[in-house]
mmCIF file of C-alpha atoms in Angstrom:
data_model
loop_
_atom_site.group_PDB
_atom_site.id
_atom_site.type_symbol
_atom_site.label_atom_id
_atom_site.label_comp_id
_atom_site.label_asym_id
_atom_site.label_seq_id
_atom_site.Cartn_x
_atom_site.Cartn_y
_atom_site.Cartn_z
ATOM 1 C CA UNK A 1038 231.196 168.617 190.754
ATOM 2 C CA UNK A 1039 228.927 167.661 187.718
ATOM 3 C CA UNK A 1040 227.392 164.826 189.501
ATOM 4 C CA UNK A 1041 226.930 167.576 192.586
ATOM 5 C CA UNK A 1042 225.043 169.774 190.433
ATOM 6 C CA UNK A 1043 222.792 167.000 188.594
ATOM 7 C CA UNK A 1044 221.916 165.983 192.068
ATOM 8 C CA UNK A 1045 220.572 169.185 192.773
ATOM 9 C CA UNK A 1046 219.061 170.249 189.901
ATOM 10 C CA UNK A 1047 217.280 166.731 189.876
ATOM 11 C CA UNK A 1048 215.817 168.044 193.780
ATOM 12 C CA UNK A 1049 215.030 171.067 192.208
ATOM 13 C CA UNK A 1050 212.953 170.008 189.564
ATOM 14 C CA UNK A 1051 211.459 167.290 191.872
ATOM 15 C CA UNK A 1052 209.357 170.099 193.718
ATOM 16 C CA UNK A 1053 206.369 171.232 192.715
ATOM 17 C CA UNK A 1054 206.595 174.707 194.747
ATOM 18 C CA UNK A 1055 209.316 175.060 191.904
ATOM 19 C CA UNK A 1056 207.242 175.300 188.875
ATOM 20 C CA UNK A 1057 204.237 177.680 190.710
ATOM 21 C CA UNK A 1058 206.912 179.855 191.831
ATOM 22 C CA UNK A 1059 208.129 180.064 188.086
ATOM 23 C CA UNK A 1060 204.416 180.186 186.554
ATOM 24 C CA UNK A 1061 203.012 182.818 189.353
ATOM 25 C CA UNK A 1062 206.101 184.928 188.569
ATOM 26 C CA UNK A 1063 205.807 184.828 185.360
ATOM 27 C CA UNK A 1064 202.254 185.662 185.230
ATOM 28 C CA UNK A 1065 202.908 188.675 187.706
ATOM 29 C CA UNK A 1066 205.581 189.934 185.740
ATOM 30 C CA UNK A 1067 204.158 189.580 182.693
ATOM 31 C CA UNK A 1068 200.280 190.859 183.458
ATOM 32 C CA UNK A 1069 201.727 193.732 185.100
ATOM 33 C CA UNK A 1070 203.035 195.099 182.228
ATOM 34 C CA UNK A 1071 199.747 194.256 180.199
ATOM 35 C CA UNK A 1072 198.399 196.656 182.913
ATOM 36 C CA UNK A 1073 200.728 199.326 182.444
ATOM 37 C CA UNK A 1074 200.639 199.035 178.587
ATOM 38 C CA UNK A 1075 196.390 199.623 178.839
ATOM 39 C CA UNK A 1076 196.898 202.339 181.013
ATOM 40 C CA UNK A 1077 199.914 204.240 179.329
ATOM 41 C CA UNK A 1078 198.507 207.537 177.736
ATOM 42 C CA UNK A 1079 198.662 206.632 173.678
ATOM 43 C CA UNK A 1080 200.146 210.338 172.947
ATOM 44 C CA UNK A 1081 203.484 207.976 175.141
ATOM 45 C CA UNK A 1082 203.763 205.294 172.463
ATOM 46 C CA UNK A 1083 205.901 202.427 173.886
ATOM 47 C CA UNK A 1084 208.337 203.136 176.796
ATOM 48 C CA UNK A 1085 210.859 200.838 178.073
ATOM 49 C CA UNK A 1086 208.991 201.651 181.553
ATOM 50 C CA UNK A 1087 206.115 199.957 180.494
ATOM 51 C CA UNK A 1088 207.708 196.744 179.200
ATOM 52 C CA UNK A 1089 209.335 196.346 182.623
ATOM 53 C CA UNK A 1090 207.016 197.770 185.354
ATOM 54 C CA UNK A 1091 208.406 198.191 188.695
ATOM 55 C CA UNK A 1092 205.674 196.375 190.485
ATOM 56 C CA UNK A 1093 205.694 193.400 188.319
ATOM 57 C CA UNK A 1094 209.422 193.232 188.973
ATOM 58 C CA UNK A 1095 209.107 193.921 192.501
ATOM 59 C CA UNK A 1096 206.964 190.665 192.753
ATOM 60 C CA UNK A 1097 210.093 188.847 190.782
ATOM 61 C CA UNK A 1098 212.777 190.288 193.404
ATOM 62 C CA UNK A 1099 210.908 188.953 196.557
ATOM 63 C CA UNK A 1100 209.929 185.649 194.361
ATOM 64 C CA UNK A 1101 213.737 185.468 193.345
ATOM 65 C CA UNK A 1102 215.200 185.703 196.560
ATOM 66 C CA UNK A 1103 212.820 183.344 198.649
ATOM 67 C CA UNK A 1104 213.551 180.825 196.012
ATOM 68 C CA UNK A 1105 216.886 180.733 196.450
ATOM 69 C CA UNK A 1106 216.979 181.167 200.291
ATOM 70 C CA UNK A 1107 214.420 178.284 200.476
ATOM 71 C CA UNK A 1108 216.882 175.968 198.249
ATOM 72 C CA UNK A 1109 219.262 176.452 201.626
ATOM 73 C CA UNK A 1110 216.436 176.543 204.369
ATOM 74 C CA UNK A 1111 214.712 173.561 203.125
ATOM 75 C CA UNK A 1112 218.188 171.341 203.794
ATOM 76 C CA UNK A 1113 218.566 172.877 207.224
ATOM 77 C CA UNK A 1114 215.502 172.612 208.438
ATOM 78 C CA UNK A 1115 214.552 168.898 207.286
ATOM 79 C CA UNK A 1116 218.311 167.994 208.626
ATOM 80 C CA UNK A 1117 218.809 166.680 204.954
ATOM 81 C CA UNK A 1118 222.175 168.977 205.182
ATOM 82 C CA UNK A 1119 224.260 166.517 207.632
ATOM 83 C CA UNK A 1120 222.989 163.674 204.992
ATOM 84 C CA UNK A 1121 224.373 166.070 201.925
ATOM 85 C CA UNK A 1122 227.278 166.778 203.654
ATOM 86 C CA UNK A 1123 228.327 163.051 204.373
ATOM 87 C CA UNK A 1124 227.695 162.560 200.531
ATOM 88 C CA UNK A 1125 229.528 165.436 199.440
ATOM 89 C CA UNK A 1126 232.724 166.124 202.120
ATOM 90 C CA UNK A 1127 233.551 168.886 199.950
ATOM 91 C CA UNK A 1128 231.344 171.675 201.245
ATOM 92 C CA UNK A 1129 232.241 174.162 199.178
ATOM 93 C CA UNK A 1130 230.730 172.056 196.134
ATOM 94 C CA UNK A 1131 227.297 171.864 197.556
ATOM 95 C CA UNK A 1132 226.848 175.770 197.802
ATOM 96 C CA UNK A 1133 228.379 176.164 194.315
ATOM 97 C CA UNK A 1134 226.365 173.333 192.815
ATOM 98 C CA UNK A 1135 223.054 174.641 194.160
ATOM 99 C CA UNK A 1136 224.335 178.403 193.110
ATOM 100 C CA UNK A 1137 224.411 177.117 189.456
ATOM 101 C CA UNK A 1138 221.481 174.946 189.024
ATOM 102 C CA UNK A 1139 219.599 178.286 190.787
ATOM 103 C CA UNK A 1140 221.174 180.771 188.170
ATOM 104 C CA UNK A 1141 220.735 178.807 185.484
ATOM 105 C CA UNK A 1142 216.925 178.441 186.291
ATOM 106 C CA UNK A 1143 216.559 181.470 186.989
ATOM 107 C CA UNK A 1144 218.098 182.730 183.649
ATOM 108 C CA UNK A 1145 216.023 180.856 181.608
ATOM 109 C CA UNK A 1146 213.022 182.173 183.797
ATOM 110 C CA UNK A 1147 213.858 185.541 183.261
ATOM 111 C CA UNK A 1148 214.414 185.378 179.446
ATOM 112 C CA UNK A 1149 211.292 184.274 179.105
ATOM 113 C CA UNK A 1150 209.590 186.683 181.613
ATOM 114 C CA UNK A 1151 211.440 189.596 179.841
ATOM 115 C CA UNK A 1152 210.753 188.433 176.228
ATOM 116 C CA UNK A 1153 207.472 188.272 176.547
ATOM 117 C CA UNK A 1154 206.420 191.092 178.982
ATOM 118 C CA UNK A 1155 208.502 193.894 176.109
ATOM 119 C CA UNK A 1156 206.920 191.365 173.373
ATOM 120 C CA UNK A 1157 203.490 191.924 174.746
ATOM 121 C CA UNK A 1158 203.770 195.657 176.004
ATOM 122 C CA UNK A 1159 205.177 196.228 172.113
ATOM 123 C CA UNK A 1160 202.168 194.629 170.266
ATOM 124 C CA UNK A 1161 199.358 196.908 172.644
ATOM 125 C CA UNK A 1162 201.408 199.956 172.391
ATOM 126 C CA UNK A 1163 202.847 199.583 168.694
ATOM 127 C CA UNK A 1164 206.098 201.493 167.731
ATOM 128 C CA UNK A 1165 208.630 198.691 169.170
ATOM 129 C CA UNK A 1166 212.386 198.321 168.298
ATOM 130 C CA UNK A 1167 215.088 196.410 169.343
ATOM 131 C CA UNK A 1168 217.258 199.173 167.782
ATOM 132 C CA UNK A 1169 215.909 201.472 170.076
ATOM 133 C CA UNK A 1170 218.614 202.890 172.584
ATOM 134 C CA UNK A 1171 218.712 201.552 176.162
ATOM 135 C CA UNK A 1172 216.454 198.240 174.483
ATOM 136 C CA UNK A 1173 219.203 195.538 174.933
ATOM 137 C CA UNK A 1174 220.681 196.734 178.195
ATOM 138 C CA UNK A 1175 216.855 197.260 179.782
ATOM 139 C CA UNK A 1176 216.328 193.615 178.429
ATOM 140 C CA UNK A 1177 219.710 191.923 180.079
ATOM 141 C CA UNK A 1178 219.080 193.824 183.216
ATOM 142 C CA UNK A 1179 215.531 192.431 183.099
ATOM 143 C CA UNK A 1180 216.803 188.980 182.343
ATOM 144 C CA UNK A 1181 219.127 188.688 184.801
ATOM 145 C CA UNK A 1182 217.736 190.627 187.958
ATOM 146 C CA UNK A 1183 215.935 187.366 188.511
ATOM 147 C CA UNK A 1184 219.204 185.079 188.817
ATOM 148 C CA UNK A 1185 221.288 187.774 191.060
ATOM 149 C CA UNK A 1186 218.596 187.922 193.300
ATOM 150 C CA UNK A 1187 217.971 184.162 193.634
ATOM 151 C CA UNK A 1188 221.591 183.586 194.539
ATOM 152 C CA UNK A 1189 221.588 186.588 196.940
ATOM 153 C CA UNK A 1190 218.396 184.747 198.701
ATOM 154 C CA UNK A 1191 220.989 181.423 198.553
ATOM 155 C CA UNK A 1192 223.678 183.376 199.839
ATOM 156 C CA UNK A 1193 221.811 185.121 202.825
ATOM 157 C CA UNK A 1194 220.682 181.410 203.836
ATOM 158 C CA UNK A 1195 223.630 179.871 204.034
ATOM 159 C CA UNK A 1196 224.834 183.481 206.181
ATOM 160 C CA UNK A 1197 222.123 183.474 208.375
ATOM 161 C CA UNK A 1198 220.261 179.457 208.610
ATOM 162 C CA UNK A 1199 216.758 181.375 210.466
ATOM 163 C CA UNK A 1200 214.044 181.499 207.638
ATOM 164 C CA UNK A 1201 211.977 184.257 209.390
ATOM 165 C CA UNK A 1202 215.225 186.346 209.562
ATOM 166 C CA UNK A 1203 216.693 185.483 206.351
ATOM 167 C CA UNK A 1204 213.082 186.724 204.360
ATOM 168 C CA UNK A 1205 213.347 189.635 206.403
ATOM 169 C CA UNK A 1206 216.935 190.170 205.529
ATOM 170 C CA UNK A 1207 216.058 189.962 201.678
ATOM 171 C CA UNK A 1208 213.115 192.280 201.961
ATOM 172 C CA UNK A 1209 214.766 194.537 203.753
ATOM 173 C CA UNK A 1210 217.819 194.734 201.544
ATOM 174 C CA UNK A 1211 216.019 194.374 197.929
ATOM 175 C CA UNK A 1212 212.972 196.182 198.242
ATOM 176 C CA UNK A 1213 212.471 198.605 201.343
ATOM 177 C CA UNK A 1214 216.133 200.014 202.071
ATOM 178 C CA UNK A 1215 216.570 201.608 198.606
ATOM 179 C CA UNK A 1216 213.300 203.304 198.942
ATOM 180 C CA UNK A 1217 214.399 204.238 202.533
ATOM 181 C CA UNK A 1218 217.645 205.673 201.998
ATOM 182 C CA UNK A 1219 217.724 209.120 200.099
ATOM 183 C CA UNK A 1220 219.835 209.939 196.642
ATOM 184 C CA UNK A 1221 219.711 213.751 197.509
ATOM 185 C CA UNK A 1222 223.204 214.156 199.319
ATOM 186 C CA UNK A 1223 225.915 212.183 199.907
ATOM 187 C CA UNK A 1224 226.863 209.636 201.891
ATOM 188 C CA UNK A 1225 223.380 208.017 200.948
ATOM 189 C CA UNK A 1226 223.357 208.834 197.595
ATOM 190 C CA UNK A 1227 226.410 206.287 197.163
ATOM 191 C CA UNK A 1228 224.814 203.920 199.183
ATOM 192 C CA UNK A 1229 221.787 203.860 197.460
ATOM 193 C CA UNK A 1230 223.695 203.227 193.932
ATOM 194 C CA UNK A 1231 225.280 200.495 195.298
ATOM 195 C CA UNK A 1232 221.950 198.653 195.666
ATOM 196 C CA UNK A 1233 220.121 196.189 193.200
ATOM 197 C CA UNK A 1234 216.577 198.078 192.936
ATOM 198 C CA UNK A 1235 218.130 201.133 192.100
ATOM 199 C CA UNK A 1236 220.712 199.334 189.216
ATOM 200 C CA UNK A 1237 217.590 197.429 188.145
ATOM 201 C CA UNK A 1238 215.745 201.081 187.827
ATOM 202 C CA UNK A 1239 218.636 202.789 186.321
ATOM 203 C CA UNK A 1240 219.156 200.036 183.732
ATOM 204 C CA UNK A 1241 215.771 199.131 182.295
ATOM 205 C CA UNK A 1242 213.486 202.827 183.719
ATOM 206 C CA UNK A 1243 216.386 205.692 183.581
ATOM 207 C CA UNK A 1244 218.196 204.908 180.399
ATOM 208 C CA UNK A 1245 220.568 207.412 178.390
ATOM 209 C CA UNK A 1246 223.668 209.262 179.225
ATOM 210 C CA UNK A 1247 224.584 210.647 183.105
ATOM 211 C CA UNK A 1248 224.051 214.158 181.888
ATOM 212 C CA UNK A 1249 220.146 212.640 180.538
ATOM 213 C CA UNK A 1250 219.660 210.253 183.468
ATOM 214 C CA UNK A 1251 220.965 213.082 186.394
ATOM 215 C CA UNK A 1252 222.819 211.765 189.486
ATOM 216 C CA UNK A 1253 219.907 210.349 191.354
ATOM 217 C CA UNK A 1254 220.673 206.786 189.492
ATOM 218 C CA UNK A 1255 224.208 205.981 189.198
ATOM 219 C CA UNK A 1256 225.922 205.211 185.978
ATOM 220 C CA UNK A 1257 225.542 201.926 183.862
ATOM 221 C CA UNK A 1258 228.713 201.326 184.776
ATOM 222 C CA UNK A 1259 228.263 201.194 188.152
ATOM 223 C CA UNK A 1260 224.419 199.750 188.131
ATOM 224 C CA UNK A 1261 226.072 196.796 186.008
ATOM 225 C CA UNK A 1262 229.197 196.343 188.657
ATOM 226 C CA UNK A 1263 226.440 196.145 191.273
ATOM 227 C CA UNK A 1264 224.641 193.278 189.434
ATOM 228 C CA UNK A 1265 228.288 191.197 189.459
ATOM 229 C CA UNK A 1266 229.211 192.268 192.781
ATOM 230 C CA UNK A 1267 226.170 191.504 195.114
ATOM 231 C CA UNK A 1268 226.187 187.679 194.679
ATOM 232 C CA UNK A 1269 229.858 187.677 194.403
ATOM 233 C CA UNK A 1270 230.351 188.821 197.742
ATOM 234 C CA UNK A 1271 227.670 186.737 199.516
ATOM 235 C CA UNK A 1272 228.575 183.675 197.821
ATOM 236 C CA UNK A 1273 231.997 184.115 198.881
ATOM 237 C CA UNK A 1274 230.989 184.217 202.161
ATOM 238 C CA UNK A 1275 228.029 182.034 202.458
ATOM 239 C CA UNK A 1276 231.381 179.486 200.812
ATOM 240 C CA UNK A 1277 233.625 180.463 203.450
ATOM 241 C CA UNK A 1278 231.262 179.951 206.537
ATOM 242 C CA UNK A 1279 229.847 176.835 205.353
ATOM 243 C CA UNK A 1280 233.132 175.794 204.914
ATOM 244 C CA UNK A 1281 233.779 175.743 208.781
ATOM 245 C CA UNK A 1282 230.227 176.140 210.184
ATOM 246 C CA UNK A 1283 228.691 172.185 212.007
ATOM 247 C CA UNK A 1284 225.681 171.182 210.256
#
């Protein structure tokens, strides 16, 4: 398995798409918050909101997600996958292996896109704390949004093999059905808190307790189960169907 995942980090870091995804991210992420901080009303002070704008983070969902459907896509489509397979019998290994080396670039990414957009947001709006409530679950949510989507995007690949439909897929899912599907009454009030925009929102925009925060976000409970559970349950699949699917 080690050798499985050094192979693929060393195709990872072989691409140069790689690093301008990661630098025109970053740059989104992080100059969207600049934006936000300049045009914050002073009376605010510094919000967690501005640190972690949704449009900046919107760019690093869809960014996220392509990524790691085009890890998958790429193989299929260049036929490289029958080649990988031969190599490594073990199917299984090649989803997992590719499912680290994306989380753990993804991680790093997103440390870095978090520190600095709260580092810079703090210095133009003054009267930052890390003691602040809210600050260090905002910043892990932040941090790791970037990695759950990325393997999500890997996972609805592997699922679905059709680039145009897998893009759409992620789209759809992360960024236009939680917008599309109310919080007012139930049934789609659970279904919207069991999606990753509105866990991302609840855990880094609608901080404090459920009596603060109100029932259109769910808890942090629940926001954080939905981080663990979304590429759980893809991967598991995407493992399973590879498993038996021809290449």
């Amino acid at each position: 398995m080690r050798d499985v995942i050094a192979a693929e980090w060393i195709k990872m870091r072989s691409l140069r798409s790689t690093r301008w995804t990661l630098a025109g991210t970053t740059s989104a992420v992080v100059g969207s918050a600049v934006a936000d901080a300049y045009t914050s009303p002073p009376e605010n002070g510094f919000q967690l909101s501005d640190a972690f704008p949704v449009a900046g983070f919107l760019v690093l969902i869809v960014a996220a997600t392509a990524f790691g459907s085009a890890a998958m896509l790429g193989e299929y489509g260049s036929g490289l996958i029958r080649a990988t397979s031969v190599a490594v019998p073990a199917r299984a290994e090649v989803v997992l292996a590719k499912a680290a080396v994306i989380a753990a670039v993804w991680t790093v990414a997103g440390t870095v896109m978090a520190a600095s957009s709260f580092t810079v947001t703090g210095l133009i709006l003054g009267d930052v704390t890390l003691s602040r409530p809210g600050t260090g679950a905002a910043l892990l949510a932040a941090i790791l949004i970037g990695p759950v989507c990325a393997l999500t995007g890997l996972a609805l690949a592997v699922l679905v093999r059709h680039a145009g439909a897998v893009y759409v897929a992620g789209i759809l899912l992360l960024v236009l059905a939680p917008q599309m599907v109310g919080t007012r009454q139930e049934p789609s009030r659970m279904i919207n808190h069991a999606m990753l925009l509105p866990a991302w929102q609840r855990l880094t925009q609608a901080y404090g307790s459920p009596e603060a925060v109100g029932d259109i976000y769910a808890t942090a409970t629940t926001a954080w189960l939905v981080y663990a559970l979304w590429p759980l349950i893809l991967l598991a699949a995407a493992v399973s169907v590879h498993r038996r699917r021809d290449v």
